[in-house]
Amino acid sequence: MAKVEKGGADYSMELKRLRSEGPARVYILRGEEDYLRDSFLGELKKHCLEPDTEAFNHHRLQGPALDMAQLTESVEAMPFMGERTLVEVRDFDVNKTSAYDPERLKGLLSDVPEWATVVFLFGPEYSPDSRLSAVKAMKKAGPDLSFSSPKESELIHWVVRRVESQGKSIEGADARYLIWVCGARMNTLIPEIIKIAGYAQGEYITKQDIDAVARRAPETTIFNLTDALGSRAYDKAAGLMADLLADRDEPPQKQIAMVSEQFRRLYVARVAADSGRGEDYITTCIPELAGRSYPLRLLKSACKNYSQERLARAVSLCAWCDYRMKDTGGEPETLMKELLAQLAMDRS
């Protein structure tokens, strides 16, 4: 199921190798899909650690800075009443060389003891820069697995199986809608599936059940917001902006970036429509939509409510709001509301 980026090791092959040959000495596990990253880490734990001695042989280090003395001590520690040790390093900022000693790290990775496995887990915010010598040394020392979201068909199948594990069923179309509403991150979908399955009265989870209790992903709210502006539904847009500002998990600085990105997507789709280009053009410009038929179809429909010129002005207004938010000390919520008013006034 794991989709591995170009240049990374093959996930299925590495999983087979792990089960047949045992753990490698170094792994890089990176990418946005933390559920899949942690699933592979779980497989590593099964092969490296024994339940009775896990507390002694599982060494955990947390970034962004890395204590080289602590890492060296962990890597060189002999297993206690077991055959292997596992050194887990999460979200270490390998790109910031002032946070560690690159030469010492390279030397350590070139001579990891046969009883040790060192696994570096990187979230998107700490994605390693392959141009750095320390990153090259990490990749030379062991497999590099990059986990991104599965294909839409695979994710739908996974949702169906997760729903069945809760004693319910769901049709493929409704599973696709659930992914659209809640986002494609598997760790985000799991609690939503549990909640919706607990709410649903019938055998099947329906779109109505999803709408009733699902927590919408910010990206979905932002799409609905820009769609409401495009169709001149300004009261609806104001309500969606209020929902967005009430979401304390996402700061306004990130929200404005997401609004701007959505207008850029709409602009690409409008250019494609006006020039007679197909979906390949859109997915080349917006690679994350490749294989995502539902959001792609919605985007192509939504862009029809805008002209290229209006979308270009919307992107410019978002950039100006972002600048004011970062450099003038303006109140973020006030600036976001002003942006909504400016977008609504552009009715050309």
mmCIF file of C-alpha atoms in Angstrom:
data_model
loop_
_atom_site.group_PDB
_atom_site.id
_atom_site.type_symbol
_atom_site.label_atom_id
_atom_site.label_comp_id
_atom_site.label_asym_id
_atom_site.label_seq_id
_atom_site.Cartn_x
_atom_site.Cartn_y
_atom_site.Cartn_z
ATOM 1 C CA MET A 1 0.000 0.000 0.000
ATOM 2 C CA ALA A 2 2.829 2.419 0.721
ATOM 3 C CA LYS A 3 3.567 4.750 -2.133
ATOM 4 C CA VAL A 4 7.316 5.305 -2.294
ATOM 5 C CA GLU A 5 8.780 8.362 -3.983
ATOM 6 C CA LYS A 6 11.234 8.111 -6.841
ATOM 7 C CA GLY A 7 14.716 7.449 -5.530
ATOM 8 C CA GLY A 8 13.556 5.668 -2.383
ATOM 9 C CA ALA A 9 13.803 1.975 -1.628
ATOM 10 C CA ASP A 10 10.950 -0.322 -2.599
ATOM 11 C CA TYR A 11 8.659 -0.730 0.415
ATOM 12 C CA SER A 12 7.350 -4.213 -0.409
ATOM 13 C CA MET A 13 10.821 -5.497 -1.166
ATOM 14 C CA GLU A 14 12.238 -4.059 2.055
ATOM 15 C CA LEU A 15 9.400 -5.589 4.064
ATOM 16 C CA LYS A 16 10.085 -9.001 2.502
ATOM 17 C CA ARG A 17 13.812 -8.580 3.121
ATOM 18 C CA LEU A 18 13.176 -7.641 6.741
ATOM 19 C CA ARG A 19 11.087 -10.769 7.285
ATOM 20 C CA SER A 20 13.466 -13.117 5.479
ATOM 21 C CA GLU A 21 16.907 -11.693 6.265
ATOM 22 C CA GLY A 22 16.346 -9.677 9.425
ATOM 23 C CA PRO A 23 16.870 -5.959 10.084
ATOM 24 C CA ALA A 24 19.416 -3.775 8.322
ATOM 25 C CA ARG A 25 21.695 -1.635 10.469
ATOM 26 C CA VAL A 26 20.277 1.740 9.371
ATOM 27 C CA TYR A 27 16.875 2.857 8.029
ATOM 28 C CA ILE A 28 15.479 6.200 6.906
ATOM 29 C CA LEU A 29 11.678 6.396 7.224
ATOM 30 C CA ARG A 30 10.278 9.683 5.922
ATOM 31 C CA GLY A 31 7.219 11.230 4.302
ATOM 32 C CA GLU A 32 3.813 12.601 5.198
ATOM 33 C CA GLU A 33 1.968 9.337 5.875
ATOM 34 C CA ASP A 34 2.877 8.723 9.514
ATOM 35 C CA TYR A 35 0.542 5.717 9.828
ATOM 36 C CA LEU A 36 2.578 3.787 7.258
ATOM 37 C CA ARG A 37 5.875 4.978 8.720
ATOM 38 C CA ASP A 38 4.862 3.779 12.153
ATOM 39 C CA SER A 39 3.559 0.484 10.737
ATOM 40 C CA PHE A 40 6.983 -0.263 9.269
ATOM 41 C CA LEU A 41 8.591 0.764 12.553
ATOM 42 C CA GLY A 42 6.284 -1.726 14.269
ATOM 43 C CA GLU A 43 7.629 -4.473 11.994
ATOM 44 C CA LEU A 44 11.177 -3.443 12.907
ATOM 45 C CA LYS A 45 10.340 -3.640 16.605
ATOM 46 C CA LYS A 46 9.038 -7.200 16.185
ATOM 47 C CA HIS A 47 12.337 -8.271 14.623
ATOM 48 C CA CYS A 48 14.673 -6.302 16.892
ATOM 49 C CA LEU A 49 13.106 -6.458 20.344
ATOM 50 C CA GLU A 50 11.750 -9.036 22.744
ATOM 51 C CA PRO A 51 8.850 -8.046 25.019
ATOM 52 C CA ASP A 52 10.657 -8.911 28.267
ATOM 53 C CA THR A 53 13.746 -6.825 27.468
ATOM 54 C CA GLU A 54 12.313 -4.074 25.239
ATOM 55 C CA ALA A 55 12.658 -1.453 27.972
ATOM 56 C CA PHE A 56 16.414 -2.075 28.070
ATOM 57 C CA ASN A 57 17.133 -2.462 24.349
ATOM 58 C CA HIS A 58 14.880 0.192 22.799
ATOM 59 C CA HIS A 59 16.648 3.570 22.830
ATOM 60 C CA ARG A 60 14.592 6.656 21.861
ATOM 61 C CA LEU A 61 16.016 10.030 20.868
ATOM 62 C CA GLN A 62 13.999 13.082 19.842
ATOM 63 C CA GLY A 63 15.060 15.962 17.579
ATOM 64 C CA PRO A 64 15.418 18.557 16.266
ATOM 65 C CA ALA A 65 18.885 18.786 17.838
ATOM 66 C CA LEU A 66 20.815 15.545 18.239
ATOM 67 C CA ASP A 67 23.092 14.789 21.170
ATOM 68 C CA MET A 68 25.911 12.946 19.418
ATOM 69 C CA ALA A 69 27.281 11.551 22.674
ATOM 70 C CA GLN A 70 23.871 10.086 23.543
ATOM 71 C CA LEU A 71 23.439 8.681 20.028
ATOM 72 C CA THR A 72 26.892 7.088 20.116
ATOM 73 C CA GLU A 73 26.207 5.584 23.529
ATOM 74 C CA SER A 74 22.871 4.186 22.354
ATOM 75 C CA VAL A 75 24.289 2.690 19.149
ATOM 76 C CA GLU A 76 27.243 1.076 20.902
ATOM 77 C CA ALA A 77 25.235 -0.272 23.863
ATOM 78 C CA MET A 78 25.322 -4.079 23.965
ATOM 79 C CA PRO A 79 21.934 -5.852 24.018
ATOM 80 C CA PHE A 80 20.748 -6.777 27.505
ATOM 81 C CA MET A 81 19.492 -10.382 27.605
ATOM 82 C CA GLY A 82 18.557 -10.142 23.933
ATOM 83 C CA GLU A 83 20.053 -10.342 20.464
ATOM 84 C CA ARG A 84 19.538 -6.792 19.170
ATOM 85 C CA THR A 85 19.033 -3.172 20.103
ATOM 86 C CA LEU A 86 16.848 -0.632 18.309
ATOM 87 C CA VAL A 87 17.795 3.061 18.286
ATOM 88 C CA GLU A 88 14.837 5.251 17.251
ATOM 89 C CA VAL A 89 15.586 8.865 16.290
ATOM 90 C CA ARG A 90 12.512 11.020 15.558
ATOM 91 C CA ASP A 91 12.353 14.383 13.778
ATOM 92 C CA PHE A 92 16.045 15.147 13.928
ATOM 93 C CA ASP A 93 16.831 18.282 11.874
ATOM 94 C CA VAL A 94 19.595 16.758 9.777
ATOM 95 C CA ASN A 95 19.491 19.786 7.443
ATOM 96 C CA LYS A 96 20.606 22.125 10.239
ATOM 97 C CA THR A 97 24.228 21.083 10.597
ATOM 98 C CA SER A 98 24.756 23.362 13.599
ATOM 99 C CA ALA A 99 22.462 20.988 15.549
ATOM 100 C CA TYR A 100 24.995 18.126 15.426
ATOM 101 C CA ASP A 101 28.471 17.103 14.245
ATOM 102 C CA PRO A 102 28.084 15.866 10.634
ATOM 103 C CA GLU A 103 31.502 14.200 10.480
ATOM 104 C CA ARG A 104 30.929 12.342 13.717
ATOM 105 C CA LEU A 105 27.522 11.184 12.484
ATOM 106 C CA LYS A 106 28.976 9.916 9.215
ATOM 107 C CA GLY A 107 31.675 8.011 11.080
ATOM 108 C CA LEU A 108 29.138 6.440 13.427
ATOM 109 C CA LEU A 109 26.830 5.351 10.579
ATOM 110 C CA SER A 110 29.709 3.701 8.724
ATOM 111 C CA ASP A 111 30.441 1.421 11.676
ATOM 112 C CA VAL A 112 27.106 0.479 13.288
ATOM 113 C CA PRO A 113 27.569 -2.749 15.318
ATOM 114 C CA GLU A 114 25.979 -5.900 13.919
ATOM 115 C CA TRP A 115 23.603 -6.130 16.886
ATOM 116 C CA ALA A 116 22.161 -2.615 16.421
ATOM 117 C CA THR A 117 19.539 -1.088 14.132
ATOM 118 C CA VAL A 118 19.308 2.687 13.903
ATOM 119 C CA VAL A 119 16.093 4.108 12.413
ATOM 120 C CA PHE A 120 15.662 7.786 11.566
ATOM 121 C CA LEU A 121 12.014 8.909 11.291
ATOM 122 C CA PHE A 122 11.398 12.230 9.543
ATOM 123 C CA GLY A 123 8.071 14.039 9.285
ATOM 124 C CA PRO A 124 7.479 16.424 6.348
ATOM 125 C CA GLU A 125 8.854 19.404 8.281
ATOM 126 C CA TYR A 126 12.229 17.688 8.690
ATOM 127 C CA SER A 127 12.524 16.074 5.260
ATOM 128 C CA PRO A 128 16.244 15.381 4.704
ATOM 129 C CA ASP A 129 18.106 17.298 1.997
ATOM 130 C CA SER A 130 19.723 14.659 -0.227
ATOM 131 C CA ARG A 131 22.492 17.076 -1.234
ATOM 132 C CA LEU A 132 24.026 17.089 2.241
ATOM 133 C CA SER A 133 26.955 14.753 2.870
ATOM 134 C CA ALA A 134 25.446 13.555 6.146
ATOM 135 C CA VAL A 135 22.196 12.601 4.378
ATOM 136 C CA LYS A 136 24.171 10.827 1.649
ATOM 137 C CA ALA A 137 25.946 8.856 4.382
ATOM 138 C CA MET A 138 22.608 7.917 5.950
ATOM 139 C CA LYS A 139 21.262 6.669 2.619
ATOM 140 C CA LYS A 140 24.450 4.761 1.906
ATOM 141 C CA ALA A 141 24.206 3.032 5.284
ATOM 142 C CA GLY A 142 20.717 1.572 4.789
ATOM 143 C CA PRO A 143 17.311 1.647 3.052
ATOM 144 C CA ASP A 144 15.572 4.979 2.464
ATOM 145 C CA LEU A 145 11.764 4.603 2.552
ATOM 146 C CA SER A 146 9.554 7.586 1.772
ATOM 147 C CA PHE A 147 5.873 7.136 2.630
ATOM 148 C CA SER A 148 3.227 9.241 0.909
ATOM 149 C CA SER A 149 -0.515 8.740 0.718
ATOM 150 C CA PRO A 150 -1.679 5.537 -0.995
ATOM 151 C CA LYS A 151 -3.480 5.602 -4.310
ATOM 152 C CA GLU A 152 -7.136 6.559 -4.050
ATOM 153 C CA SER A 153 -8.317 3.030 -4.854
ATOM 154 C CA GLU A 154 -6.043 1.559 -2.181
ATOM 155 C CA LEU A 155 -7.157 4.090 0.409
ATOM 156 C CA ILE A 156 -10.828 3.431 -0.345
ATOM 157 C CA HIS A 157 -10.222 -0.308 0.105
ATOM 158 C CA TRP A 158 -8.440 0.397 3.398
ATOM 159 C CA VAL A 159 -11.354 2.561 4.628
ATOM 160 C CA VAL A 160 -13.822 -0.191 3.745
ATOM 161 C CA ARG A 161 -11.799 -2.699 5.782
ATOM 162 C CA ARG A 162 -11.450 -0.317 8.745
ATOM 163 C CA VAL A 163 -15.215 0.257 8.723
ATOM 164 C CA GLU A 164 -15.807 -3.501 8.655
ATOM 165 C CA SER A 165 -13.545 -3.849 11.705
ATOM 166 C CA GLN A 166 -16.067 -1.608 13.505
ATOM 167 C CA GLY A 167 -18.960 -3.903 12.599
ATOM 168 C CA LYS A 168 -20.316 -1.643 9.831
ATOM 169 C CA SER A 169 -20.154 -1.431 6.041
ATOM 170 C CA ILE A 170 -19.637 1.433 3.617
ATOM 171 C CA GLU A 171 -20.054 1.792 -0.130
ATOM 172 C CA GLY A 172 -17.038 2.805 -2.202
ATOM 173 C CA ALA A 173 -18.577 6.166 -3.157
ATOM 174 C CA ASP A 174 -19.223 7.022 0.488
ATOM 175 C CA ALA A 175 -15.712 5.908 1.447
ATOM 176 C CA ARG A 176 -14.374 8.298 -1.208
ATOM 177 C CA TYR A 177 -16.537 11.076 0.249
ATOM 178 C CA LEU A 178 -15.273 10.309 3.765
ATOM 179 C CA ILE A 179 -11.687 10.694 2.540
ATOM 180 C CA TRP A 180 -12.591 14.006 0.931
ATOM 181 C CA VAL A 181 -14.258 15.334 4.080
ATOM 182 C CA CYS A 182 -11.686 14.188 6.636
ATOM 183 C CA GLY A 183 -8.482 14.177 4.569
ATOM 184 C CA ALA A 184 -6.338 11.376 3.226
ATOM 185 C CA ARG A 185 -4.092 10.914 6.277
ATOM 186 C CA MET A 186 -4.710 7.438 7.662
ATOM 187 C CA ASN A 187 -4.057 8.376 11.301
ATOM 188 C CA THR A 188 -6.670 11.111 10.936
ATOM 189 C CA LEU A 189 -9.197 8.788 9.335
ATOM 190 C CA ILE A 190 -9.007 6.074 12.014
ATOM 191 C CA PRO A 191 -10.662 8.040 14.886
ATOM 192 C CA GLU A 192 -13.214 9.515 12.475
ATOM 193 C CA ILE A 193 -14.194 6.041 11.271
ATOM 194 C CA ILE A 194 -14.617 4.870 14.859
ATOM 195 C CA LYS A 195 -16.757 7.924 15.704
ATOM 196 C CA ILE A 196 -18.950 7.678 12.597
ATOM 197 C CA ALA A 197 -19.405 3.917 13.008
ATOM 198 C CA GLY A 198 -20.549 4.492 16.574
ATOM 199 C CA TYR A 199 -23.045 7.108 15.407
ATOM 200 C CA ALA A 200 -24.499 5.297 12.388
ATOM 201 C CA GLN A 201 -27.780 3.540 13.147
ATOM 202 C CA GLY A 202 -27.948 1.316 10.099
ATOM 203 C CA GLU A 203 -25.693 -1.409 8.756
ATOM 204 C CA TYR A 204 -24.118 0.982 6.265
ATOM 205 C CA ILE A 205 -22.346 4.272 6.946
ATOM 206 C CA THR A 206 -23.914 6.891 4.686
ATOM 207 C CA LYS A 207 -23.008 10.371 3.488
ATOM 208 C CA GLN A 208 -25.557 11.719 5.972
ATOM 209 C CA ASP A 209 -23.747 9.964 8.854
ATOM 210 C CA ILE A 210 -20.454 11.458 7.711
ATOM 211 C CA ASP A 211 -21.905 14.969 7.452
ATOM 212 C CA ALA A 212 -23.484 14.638 10.888
ATOM 213 C CA VAL A 213 -20.400 13.900 12.992
ATOM 214 C CA ALA A 214 -17.180 13.944 10.945
ATOM 215 C CA ARG A 215 -14.564 16.564 11.718
ATOM 216 C CA ARG A 216 -13.769 18.277 8.436
ATOM 217 C CA ALA A 217 -10.181 18.669 7.364
ATOM 218 C CA PRO A 218 -9.087 22.325 7.008
ATOM 219 C CA GLU A 219 -8.449 21.705 3.298
ATOM 220 C CA THR A 220 -12.093 20.684 2.843
ATOM 221 C CA THR A 221 -13.382 23.752 4.673
ATOM 222 C CA ILE A 222 -11.130 25.970 2.554
ATOM 223 C CA PHE A 223 -12.326 24.338 -0.667
ATOM 224 C CA ASN A 224 -15.941 24.911 0.394
ATOM 225 C CA LEU A 225 -15.061 28.514 1.297
ATOM 226 C CA THR A 226 -13.556 29.317 -2.107
ATOM 227 C CA ASP A 227 -16.412 27.470 -3.813
ATOM 228 C CA ALA A 228 -18.956 29.569 -1.898
ATOM 229 C CA LEU A 229 -17.152 32.762 -2.949
ATOM 230 C CA GLY A 230 -17.136 31.599 -6.552
ATOM 231 C CA SER A 231 -20.878 30.921 -6.533
ATOM 232 C CA ARG A 232 -21.612 34.236 -4.738
ATOM 233 C CA ALA A 233 -22.897 32.477 -1.610
ATOM 234 C CA TYR A 234 -21.387 35.083 0.700
ATOM 235 C CA ASP A 235 -23.301 34.183 3.866
ATOM 236 C CA LYS A 236 -22.126 30.605 3.505
ATOM 237 C CA ALA A 237 -18.559 31.838 2.904
ATOM 238 C CA ALA A 238 -18.714 33.948 6.081
ATOM 239 C CA GLY A 239 -19.874 30.924 8.101
ATOM 240 C CA LEU A 240 -17.064 28.795 6.699
ATOM 241 C CA MET A 241 -14.517 31.516 7.507
ATOM 242 C CA ALA A 242 -15.835 31.501 11.097
ATOM 243 C CA ASP A 243 -15.393 27.719 11.225
ATOM 244 C CA LEU A 244 -11.856 28.083 9.909
ATOM 245 C CA LEU A 245 -10.899 30.722 12.468
ATOM 246 C CA ALA A 246 -12.414 28.606 15.257
ATOM 247 C CA ASP A 247 -10.000 25.776 14.423
ATOM 248 C CA ARG A 248 -7.231 26.306 16.982
ATOM 249 C CA ASP A 249 -5.190 23.387 15.628
ATOM 250 C CA GLU A 250 -4.182 25.438 12.579
ATOM 251 C CA PRO A 251 -2.717 28.935 13.099
ATOM 252 C CA PRO A 252 -3.983 31.747 10.832
ATOM 253 C CA GLN A 253 -0.570 31.937 9.151
ATOM 254 C CA LYS A 254 -1.003 28.381 7.927
ATOM 255 C CA GLN A 255 -4.655 28.940 7.063
ATOM 256 C CA ILE A 256 -3.855 31.873 4.763
ATOM 257 C CA ALA A 257 -1.198 29.769 3.053
ATOM 258 C CA MET A 258 -3.788 27.049 2.457
ATOM 259 C CA VAL A 259 -6.354 29.529 1.107
ATOM 260 C CA SER A 260 -3.723 30.915 -1.249
ATOM 261 C CA GLU A 261 -2.786 27.418 -2.399
ATOM 262 C CA GLN A 262 -6.430 26.606 -3.119
ATOM 263 C CA PHE A 263 -6.769 29.695 -5.316
ATOM 264 C CA ARG A 264 -3.602 28.658 -7.136
ATOM 265 C CA ARG A 265 -5.136 25.247 -7.770
ATOM 266 C CA LEU A 266 -8.302 26.847 -9.099
ATOM 267 C CA TYR A 267 -6.196 29.062 -11.360
ATOM 268 C CA VAL A 268 -4.397 26.020 -12.801
ATOM 269 C CA ALA A 269 -7.743 24.290 -13.419
ATOM 270 C CA ARG A 270 -9.149 27.442 -15.061
ATOM 271 C CA VAL A 271 -6.102 27.746 -17.329
ATOM 272 C CA ALA A 272 -6.528 24.083 -18.288
ATOM 273 C CA ALA A 273 -10.211 24.617 -19.073
ATOM 274 C CA ASP A 274 -9.625 27.800 -21.101
ATOM 275 C CA SER A 275 -6.763 26.321 -23.130
ATOM 276 C CA GLY A 276 -8.398 22.955 -23.801
ATOM 277 C CA ARG A 277 -5.796 21.061 -21.788
ATOM 278 C CA GLY A 278 -6.784 17.915 -19.957
ATOM 279 C CA GLU A 279 -6.350 16.495 -16.487
ATOM 280 C CA ASP A 280 -2.733 15.597 -17.206
ATOM 281 C CA TYR A 281 -1.889 19.300 -17.235
ATOM 282 C CA ILE A 282 -3.584 19.815 -13.861
ATOM 283 C CA THR A 283 -1.891 16.839 -12.202
ATOM 284 C CA THR A 284 1.489 17.861 -13.638
ATOM 285 C CA CYS A 285 1.090 21.259 -11.982
ATOM 286 C CA ILE A 286 -0.536 19.779 -8.845
ATOM 287 C CA PRO A 287 1.084 16.314 -8.423
ATOM 288 C CA GLU A 288 -0.771 15.533 -5.192
ATOM 289 C CA LEU A 289 -4.016 15.307 -7.188
ATOM 290 C CA ALA A 290 -2.713 12.524 -9.420
ATOM 291 C CA GLY A 291 -5.011 9.525 -9.036
ATOM 292 C CA ARG A 292 -7.463 11.518 -6.860
ATOM 293 C CA SER A 293 -10.538 11.473 -9.057
ATOM 294 C CA TYR A 294 -13.015 12.989 -6.575
ATOM 295 C CA PRO A 295 -11.134 16.180 -5.549
ATOM 296 C CA LEU A 296 -9.957 16.600 -9.149
ATOM 297 C CA ARG A 297 -13.535 16.476 -10.402
ATOM 298 C CA LEU A 298 -14.628 19.004 -7.763
ATOM 299 C CA LEU A 299 -11.759 21.333 -8.666
ATOM 300 C CA LYS A 300 -12.617 21.253 -12.380
ATOM 301 C CA SER A 301 -16.233 22.090 -11.556
ATOM 302 C CA ALA A 302 -15.429 24.823 -9.026
ATOM 303 C CA CYS A 303 -13.040 26.738 -11.297
ATOM 304 C CA LYS A 304 -15.908 27.454 -13.711
ATOM 305 C CA ASN A 305 -17.265 30.052 -11.284
ATOM 306 C CA TYR A 306 -14.103 32.150 -11.641
ATOM 307 C CA SER A 307 -12.264 33.875 -14.457
ATOM 308 C CA GLN A 308 -8.490 33.621 -14.723
ATOM 309 C CA GLU A 309 -8.256 37.323 -13.897
ATOM 310 C CA ARG A 310 -10.334 37.019 -10.729
ATOM 311 C CA LEU A 311 -8.289 34.044 -9.543
ATOM 312 C CA ALA A 312 -5.033 35.916 -10.199
ATOM 313 C CA ARG A 313 -6.316 38.816 -8.094
ATOM 314 C CA ALA A 314 -7.351 36.373 -5.333
ATOM 315 C CA VAL A 315 -3.833 34.921 -5.189
ATOM 316 C CA SER A 316 -2.430 38.474 -5.007
ATOM 317 C CA LEU A 317 -4.817 39.413 -2.185
ATOM 318 C CA CYS A 318 -3.794 36.303 -0.240
ATOM 319 C CA ALA A 319 -0.128 37.214 -0.651
ATOM 320 C CA TRP A 320 -0.817 40.723 0.633
ATOM 321 C CA CYS A 321 -2.724 39.348 3.639
ATOM 322 C CA ASP A 322 0.139 36.957 4.377
ATOM 323 C CA TYR A 323 2.649 39.816 4.220
ATOM 324 C CA ARG A 324 0.608 41.982 6.588
ATOM 325 C CA MET A 325 0.158 39.070 8.977
ATOM 326 C CA LYS A 326 3.899 38.373 9.164
ATOM 327 C CA ASP A 327 5.470 41.815 8.903
ATOM 328 C CA THR A 328 3.066 44.425 10.240
ATOM 329 C CA GLY A 329 1.894 42.799 13.447
ATOM 330 C CA GLY A 330 -1.744 42.961 12.418
ATOM 331 C CA GLU A 331 -4.352 40.879 14.224
ATOM 332 C CA PRO A 332 -4.526 37.629 12.200
ATOM 333 C CA GLU A 333 -8.270 37.072 12.597
ATOM 334 C CA THR A 334 -9.043 40.653 11.594
ATOM 335 C CA LEU A 335 -6.815 40.363 8.534
ATOM 336 C CA MET A 336 -8.509 37.110 7.504
ATOM 337 C CA LYS A 337 -11.935 38.746 7.776
ATOM 338 C CA GLU A 338 -10.704 41.702 5.719
ATOM 339 C CA LEU A 339 -9.423 39.262 3.102
ATOM 340 C CA LEU A 340 -12.854 37.603 2.914
ATOM 341 C CA ALA A 341 -14.502 40.999 2.375
ATOM 342 C CA GLN A 342 -12.022 41.904 -0.382
ATOM 343 C CA LEU A 343 -12.564 38.570 -2.116
ATOM 344 C CA ALA A 344 -16.332 38.988 -1.896
ATOM 345 C CA MET A 345 -16.206 42.490 -3.386
ATOM 346 C CA ASP A 346 -14.417 41.231 -6.515
ATOM 347 C CA ARG A 347 -17.482 40.234 -8.505
ATOM 348 C CA SER A 348 -16.051 40.495 -11.993
#
